[in-house]
XYZ file of C-alpha atoms in Angstrom:
524
model
C 99.786 117.371 70.594
C 96.943 117.788 73.028
C 94.531 115.156 74.345
C 90.821 115.390 75.051
C 91.355 113.930 78.539
C 94.581 114.358 80.498
C 95.217 112.531 83.780
C 97.978 113.344 86.242
C 99.061 113.581 89.887
C 101.658 115.500 91.885
C 105.368 114.677 91.629
C 105.485 112.866 94.968
C 102.569 110.697 93.888
C 103.964 110.016 90.402
C 107.324 108.806 91.747
C 108.232 105.299 92.912
C 110.853 106.727 95.300
C 113.494 104.566 93.621
C 111.220 101.512 93.930
C 110.866 101.876 97.696
C 107.203 102.103 98.793
C 108.084 102.816 102.430
C 110.349 105.704 101.451
C 107.236 107.366 100.042
C 106.280 108.220 103.633
C 109.037 110.853 103.479
C 106.627 112.945 101.415
C 104.754 113.553 104.660
C 107.786 115.328 106.148
C 108.358 119.103 105.947
C 109.683 120.827 102.862
C 112.268 123.586 103.041
C 114.872 121.609 104.987
C 116.569 120.162 101.904
C 116.260 122.005 98.566
C 113.321 120.678 96.566
C 115.486 120.351 93.463
C 117.716 117.852 95.264
C 114.755 115.903 96.644
C 113.173 115.686 93.203
C 116.386 114.301 91.786
C 117.479 111.967 94.590
C 114.455 111.065 96.732
C 111.415 111.098 94.447
C 112.626 111.183 90.837
C 110.250 110.551 87.960
C 110.958 107.457 85.882
C 112.298 108.735 82.524
C 109.774 108.965 79.701
C 110.535 109.316 75.996
C 107.134 110.466 74.795
C 105.751 112.352 77.783
C 103.415 109.486 78.663
C 104.033 108.321 82.235
C 105.478 104.762 82.075
C 104.233 104.132 85.632
C 101.391 105.890 87.432
C 99.355 105.622 90.646
C 97.180 102.529 90.637
C 93.904 104.403 91.081
C 94.743 106.651 88.143
C 95.412 103.580 85.999
C 91.939 102.254 86.872
C 90.288 105.479 85.748
C 92.480 105.582 82.639
C 91.310 102.092 81.617
C 87.640 103.053 81.951
C 88.040 106.327 80.070
C 89.987 104.746 77.208
C 87.296 102.128 76.722
C 84.567 104.793 76.614
C 86.309 107.635 74.757
C 89.091 105.883 72.823
C 92.763 105.308 73.608
C 93.854 108.165 71.367
C 91.893 110.664 73.489
C 93.263 109.828 76.938
C 96.790 110.354 78.278
C 98.412 109.911 81.689
C 101.286 112.365 81.978
C 103.707 113.742 84.522
C 102.926 117.225 85.865
C 106.059 118.391 84.058
C 104.457 117.383 80.731
C 101.114 119.118 81.153
C 102.108 121.985 78.891
C 102.619 119.520 76.032
C 99.525 117.403 76.709
C 96.948 120.160 77.253
C 95.743 122.433 74.473
C 92.534 124.147 73.370
C 91.003 120.753 72.526
C 91.467 119.393 76.053
C 88.112 119.042 77.786
C 89.052 117.494 81.139
C 92.097 117.367 83.392
C 91.682 114.573 85.924
C 93.849 114.565 89.037
C 94.420 111.825 91.598
C 95.601 112.740 95.085
C 96.280 110.991 98.380
C 97.393 113.833 100.650
C 96.974 117.212 98.912
C 96.963 119.401 102.025
C 99.323 117.374 104.202
C 96.599 116.164 106.566
C 97.205 112.405 106.515
C 98.590 110.526 109.529
C 102.297 110.738 108.725
C 102.112 114.340 107.511
C 100.235 115.606 110.564
C 102.408 113.699 113.027
C 105.925 114.230 111.768
C 105.654 117.690 110.242
C 104.293 118.799 113.627
C 106.952 117.030 115.678
C 109.888 118.195 113.566
C 108.563 121.736 113.793
C 110.947 123.096 111.167
C 110.683 123.769 107.481
C 107.493 124.533 105.625
C 104.407 122.575 104.566
C 104.974 118.880 103.950
C 106.286 117.726 100.581
C 102.945 116.240 99.541
C 101.207 119.573 100.081
C 103.999 121.518 98.387
C 103.992 119.346 95.275
C 100.198 119.364 95.038
C 100.240 123.144 95.232
C 102.838 123.254 92.440
C 100.720 120.887 90.357
C 97.616 123.043 90.718
C 99.576 126.154 89.744
C 100.653 124.402 86.554
C 97.113 123.179 85.882
C 95.823 126.730 86.296
C 98.458 127.980 83.864
C 97.751 125.494 81.057
C 94.074 124.512 81.484
C 92.486 126.992 79.072
C 88.816 125.870 79.051
C 89.338 122.379 80.456
C 87.325 121.199 83.444
C 89.334 120.023 86.456
C 88.132 116.920 88.308
C 89.970 115.713 91.422
C 89.557 112.310 93.053
C 91.461 109.874 95.210
C 91.599 109.372 98.949
C 92.834 112.918 99.555
C 89.998 114.697 97.757
C 88.048 114.788 101.027
C 90.784 116.986 102.538
C 90.000 119.629 99.925
C 86.275 119.319 100.564
C 86.633 119.666 104.329
C 88.963 122.659 103.947
C 86.599 124.301 101.415
C 89.561 124.791 99.077
C 88.051 123.683 95.754
C 87.395 127.215 94.458
C 90.795 128.495 95.497
C 92.500 125.576 93.755
C 90.426 125.955 90.587
C 88.682 122.590 90.931
C 85.324 122.053 89.239
C 84.365 118.720 90.823
C 85.595 116.594 93.707
C 84.994 112.842 93.602
C 84.720 111.446 97.131
C 84.959 107.701 97.656
C 85.192 104.968 95.041
C 85.113 106.436 91.556
C 84.389 103.526 89.225
C 80.633 103.960 89.356
C 80.545 107.709 88.737
C 83.495 108.857 86.607
C 82.214 107.876 83.162
C 79.031 109.911 83.481
C 80.944 112.774 85.086
C 83.587 112.947 82.342
C 80.893 112.607 79.658
C 79.105 115.651 81.040
C 82.374 117.573 81.291
C 83.258 116.825 77.674
C 79.812 117.983 76.536
C 80.235 121.234 78.452
C 77.340 120.534 80.806
C 77.129 121.928 84.308
C 79.003 119.767 86.808
C 78.218 119.112 90.469
C 80.761 120.436 92.931
C 80.921 117.095 94.770
C 80.172 113.546 93.627
C 80.110 110.599 96.027
C 81.058 107.184 94.692
C 80.470 103.731 96.144
C 81.390 100.372 94.656
C 78.378 98.070 94.538
C 79.769 95.271 92.377
C 83.437 94.251 92.054
C 82.728 93.384 88.411
C 82.529 97.136 87.730
C 86.252 97.462 88.468
C 88.295 97.406 85.240
C 91.642 95.755 84.640
C 94.431 98.301 84.241
C 96.022 98.466 80.788
C 99.378 100.027 81.679
C 101.892 99.518 84.526
C 101.249 101.020 87.948
C 103.768 102.395 90.440
C 105.412 99.589 92.440
C 103.513 97.143 90.239
C 100.474 97.731 92.435
C 97.655 95.211 92.011
C 94.507 95.338 94.123
C 93.457 91.958 95.551
C 90.751 93.119 97.967
C 88.852 96.321 98.583
C 87.169 97.319 101.788
C 87.411 95.424 105.036
C 84.201 95.119 106.991
C 85.728 95.013 110.482
C 84.036 98.325 111.263
C 86.838 100.287 112.947
C 85.427 103.761 113.510
C 88.618 105.725 112.768
C 89.264 104.086 109.397
C 87.708 104.560 105.963
C 88.285 101.147 104.272
C 86.918 99.206 107.240
C 83.557 100.905 106.754
C 83.298 99.626 103.168
C 81.945 96.314 101.996
C 84.670 93.721 101.489
C 85.347 92.612 97.910
C 87.887 89.937 96.913
C 88.803 90.150 93.243
C 88.862 86.963 91.136
C 92.324 85.497 90.782
C 92.240 85.754 86.975
C 91.458 89.473 87.253
C 94.444 89.849 89.584
C 96.774 87.814 87.381
C 95.938 89.887 84.296
C 97.129 92.986 86.144
C 100.235 91.186 87.412
C 101.095 90.214 83.822
C 100.526 93.766 82.550
C 102.859 95.130 85.200
C 105.513 92.473 84.629
C 105.484 92.971 80.853
C 105.560 96.729 81.349
C 108.938 96.662 83.052
C 108.174 96.893 86.744
C 110.394 94.672 88.881
C 108.011 94.640 91.830
C 104.455 93.458 92.353
C 102.772 95.073 95.343
C 99.523 93.428 96.422
C 97.196 96.212 97.550
C 94.859 95.231 100.368
C 93.761 96.298 103.818
C 94.821 92.822 104.914
C 96.245 90.018 102.765
C 94.381 87.513 104.932
C 91.022 89.038 104.027
C 91.435 87.541 100.564
C 88.407 85.265 100.075
C 88.071 85.211 103.863
C 85.674 82.702 105.413
C 82.738 83.633 107.710
C 83.604 85.335 111.004
C 86.932 86.495 109.522
C 88.514 83.047 109.546
C 91.433 83.181 107.063
C 91.252 81.091 103.897
C 94.684 79.452 103.834
C 94.161 77.602 100.566
C 93.204 80.715 98.592
C 95.872 82.955 100.141
C 98.679 80.467 99.476
C 97.450 79.829 95.928
C 97.425 83.570 95.228
C 100.973 84.121 96.492
C 102.304 81.120 94.546
C 100.753 82.269 91.286
C 101.934 85.869 91.581
C 105.473 84.807 92.511
C 105.651 82.446 89.530
C 105.161 85.172 86.903
C 108.256 85.820 84.821
C 109.771 89.222 85.499
C 108.517 89.501 89.080
C 111.727 90.141 90.989
C 110.132 91.457 94.191
C 106.813 90.653 95.863
C 105.411 93.099 98.405
C 102.168 93.218 100.407
C 100.766 96.519 101.692
C 99.019 95.279 104.855
C 98.340 92.205 106.949
C 96.960 91.824 110.488
C 97.692 89.978 113.726
C 94.658 87.721 114.386
C 94.837 85.560 111.215
C 98.434 84.451 111.845
C 97.603 83.583 115.448
C 94.629 81.591 114.180
C 96.572 79.813 111.397
C 100.349 80.138 111.673
C 100.801 77.392 109.062
C 99.357 79.787 106.484
C 102.054 82.343 107.266
C 104.766 79.675 107.156
C 103.726 78.589 103.666
C 103.629 82.052 102.109
C 106.783 83.220 103.917
C 108.889 80.559 102.210
C 107.845 82.037 98.873
C 107.966 85.714 99.823
C 111.439 85.571 101.380
C 112.751 84.556 97.964
C 111.081 87.620 96.448
C 111.621 90.199 99.184
C 113.035 93.649 98.517
C 114.276 94.103 102.081
C 117.564 93.271 103.790
C 119.202 94.371 107.028
C 122.798 93.477 107.823
C 122.699 90.944 105.004
C 119.571 89.218 106.356
C 116.521 89.056 104.092
C 113.191 89.887 105.700
C 109.598 90.618 104.730
C 107.875 93.818 105.814
C 104.482 95.459 105.577
C 102.269 97.724 107.692
C 100.018 96.319 110.439
C 97.765 98.256 112.791
C 98.500 97.889 116.488
C 96.467 101.065 117.140
C 96.467 100.976 120.961
C 97.145 98.814 123.981
C 93.955 99.995 125.671
C 91.221 97.365 125.698
C 88.727 100.115 126.603
C 89.523 101.996 123.386
C 89.536 98.777 121.376
C 86.062 97.869 122.637
C 84.763 101.361 121.965
C 86.224 102.063 118.518
C 87.585 98.799 117.040
C 85.576 95.884 118.373
C 85.875 93.920 115.114
C 89.633 94.289 114.738
C 90.450 91.177 116.802
C 88.100 88.808 114.935
C 87.909 85.816 114.896
C 88.907 86.374 118.547
C 87.323 88.451 121.298
C 88.616 92.021 121.393
C 89.513 91.603 125.075
C 92.377 89.387 123.876
C 93.860 92.181 121.740
C 97.140 92.673 123.594
C 97.840 88.942 123.719
C 97.005 88.679 120.009
C 99.483 91.441 119.114
C 102.283 89.970 121.227
C 101.787 86.399 120.002
C 101.249 87.539 116.417
C 104.432 89.623 116.420
C 106.411 86.616 117.594
C 104.927 84.439 114.846
C 105.787 87.041 112.214
C 109.389 87.235 113.472
C 109.681 83.439 113.479
C 108.843 83.479 109.770
C 111.175 86.278 108.718
C 108.766 89.222 108.937
C 109.735 92.548 110.544
C 106.471 94.464 110.142
C 105.815 98.131 110.754
C 103.197 98.553 113.471
C 101.192 101.786 113.546
C 100.072 102.978 116.989
C 97.861 106.005 117.569
C 97.654 108.490 120.409
C 95.207 111.348 120.818
C 92.093 109.196 120.495
C 88.814 110.922 121.366
C 88.471 110.707 125.164
C 91.844 108.935 125.543
C 92.888 109.122 129.190
C 96.080 108.438 131.131
C 95.100 104.820 131.788
C 94.732 104.232 128.030
C 98.168 105.685 127.296
C 99.737 103.671 130.111
C 98.150 100.507 128.685
C 99.776 101.253 125.332
C 103.149 101.875 127.004
C 102.788 98.521 128.759
C 102.116 96.801 125.438
C 105.218 98.407 123.933
C 107.248 97.175 126.890
C 105.947 93.646 126.265
C 107.231 93.910 122.684
C 110.816 94.374 123.896
C 113.079 92.057 121.932
C 110.558 91.752 119.086
C 111.469 93.139 115.669
C 108.476 95.325 114.944
C 109.053 98.876 113.717
C 106.746 100.929 115.936
C 105.247 103.910 114.095
C 103.600 106.363 116.521
C 100.917 108.535 114.947
C 98.534 111.269 116.042
C 94.812 110.622 115.653
C 93.355 112.141 112.477
C 89.582 112.228 111.777
C 88.936 111.121 108.184
C 85.990 112.426 106.179
C 84.420 109.045 105.403
C 85.059 107.472 108.820
C 82.560 107.259 111.683
C 84.851 109.466 113.786
C 84.981 112.172 111.107
C 83.578 114.785 113.516
C 86.020 114.007 116.314
C 88.574 116.641 117.274
C 92.044 116.505 115.792
C 94.732 116.263 118.465
C 97.318 119.048 118.665
C 100.901 118.593 119.841
C 100.544 121.372 122.388
C 97.794 119.367 124.065
C 99.800 116.149 124.423
C 100.404 115.007 127.981
C 103.813 113.949 129.245
C 102.591 110.338 128.985
C 101.688 110.800 125.327
C 105.091 112.323 124.610
C 106.585 109.390 126.489
C 104.648 107.053 124.195
C 106.167 108.676 121.084
C 109.688 108.609 122.531
C 109.310 105.008 123.705
C 108.279 103.842 120.237
C 111.377 105.322 118.624
C 113.633 104.141 121.438
C 112.319 100.635 120.731
C 113.130 101.007 117.027
C 116.684 102.151 117.683
C 117.285 99.392 120.235
C 115.899 96.597 118.062
C 117.180 97.677 114.642
C 120.077 100.155 114.830
C 121.607 100.037 118.347
C 124.910 101.201 116.884
C 123.351 104.654 116.368
C 122.709 105.309 120.061
C 125.749 107.550 120.556
C 124.942 109.649 117.501
C 121.329 110.000 118.629
C 122.506 111.072 122.077
C 124.738 113.772 120.590
C 122.197 115.108 118.087
C 119.312 115.034 120.580
C 121.340 116.876 123.210
C 122.158 119.589 120.676
C 118.540 120.000 119.515
C 116.815 119.647 122.883
C 116.670 123.376 123.790
C 114.992 124.213 120.474
C 112.377 121.482 120.807
C 111.734 122.326 124.428
C 110.853 125.861 123.379
C 108.800 124.461 120.518
C 106.822 121.776 122.362
C 106.881 122.725 126.041
C 107.675 121.068 129.343
C 105.826 117.792 128.687
C 108.310 117.107 125.904
C 111.549 117.263 127.890
C 111.365 114.067 129.981
C 110.519 111.778 127.046
C 113.148 113.539 124.909
C 115.819 112.847 127.510
C 114.665 109.242 127.614
C 114.869 108.941 123.819
C 118.373 110.428 123.859
C 119.430 107.788 126.426
C 120.344 110.559 128.860
C 117.861 109.575 131.573
C 120.365 107.359 133.365
C 122.954 110.095 133.794
C 120.906 113.274 134.138
C 118.565 114.684 136.771
C 115.403 115.142 134.702
C 113.584 117.241 137.310
C 116.531 119.629 137.562
C 116.732 119.960 133.775
C 112.985 120.571 133.543
C 113.262 123.449 136.028
C 116.202 124.900 134.105
C 114.458 124.702 130.740
C 111.282 126.169 132.232
C 113.219 129.319 133.095
C 114.521 129.492 129.522
C 111.005 129.057 128.183
C 109.643 131.856 130.393
C 112.323 134.208 129.047
C 111.570 133.047 125.505
C 107.858 133.833 125.922
C 108.699 137.272 127.335
C 110.863 138.033 124.301
C 108.115 136.851 121.929
C 105.570 139.156 123.595
C 107.884 142.137 123.239
């Protein structure tokens, strides 16, 4: 049986990665290393479905589904896995709507780690999106294809819409534009190639009517801090009413999800007070109510930030007592809470230039002290957050990189998972026209930054793996030297814990000879 409107996403974006939201970052790593059939079965399986209808789906897709069902009728709209498209699409299907986060593998994790690993093929996100579009092309008949989601801008920038068979790209927030767009598609009218959406009123956002992956529930949208590299921070901040949030929590809990994941750029932006002063009363009330819902086994937050917990550590203490009881995470038998927080850089110059509002309600000149104190407060309350740090900023210089290395050194002994990333210009960000950094252009200091981050992670979380890392790194070092050049070798030796027993300068000279021979062979 076919449907008038069919909604879907790629396999990596329709999977809950065995209920592990952080494992989903693996989709940014290269394909071709492990057979895709094994990855689909073990790493990103689809939750079994009896009727072809996806029991869980990406949160954004659920929002669009709710709007379309209200306008066109529940019987005319279906959210299905890409494997079920052949059964859901027929000659009566008018529109195939697709949600995507990283269709071409150009997001932070994909760009950084596919490049560093340097083996395999395109990243898994790109591979699975390509497979999805092949299947859409095969079954679409006369249906229009509309693609939205955060990753749609990648397709626009790459001018790939025609090649992928896409009729319309929706850039930005879709709630205000999709109903008219789908109406026109159903009527067979001419469609614009690109539609830009912007949320003006939070009341336009519908409540989902079926469970989302990870039990995702949006509590805020936008940010307002104005960081130039980021898309959400350039959008107006909306905090959703608590009853709106609780309706979605209940729908997820009744639908069988064991986790509720609160989606936000920063939990402490929820009903934030003027000048970005956190609203302890509202934040604590929200966490208590969500945790009290029957069926909620795990409670996860996508993002928080450093300044609010420095400003009001009591707020963190109160919610941590609740969240530790509902946490998904354990290490060596110890329960902990985790999320993703932006460290971004240790350079005050770069902070002042690109992220002046990120330290509010404090002065941005205090950024390094805020990060260090905030990390300690998080640890004291059972949080081991992941901290993203970026290199390759526009006009980043050696002094900026050194400042970041100094900040990392000051975090020694602190349980923060440091996640080094390469700068990526996003379409909707102020820095969208900035140059994308390339690995071959990284300085030895920038390579040192990447190695130092991962050395920190091994030391603080899995020190027992040092010997294995030393052995594996020693084995792979010649390959990666040829791949990444001389600036790579010193940091690699440091990461492999070989710097105390080896003469780095001597090894660099030796590998340089190998590289010269390698280049000669390539030319021939």
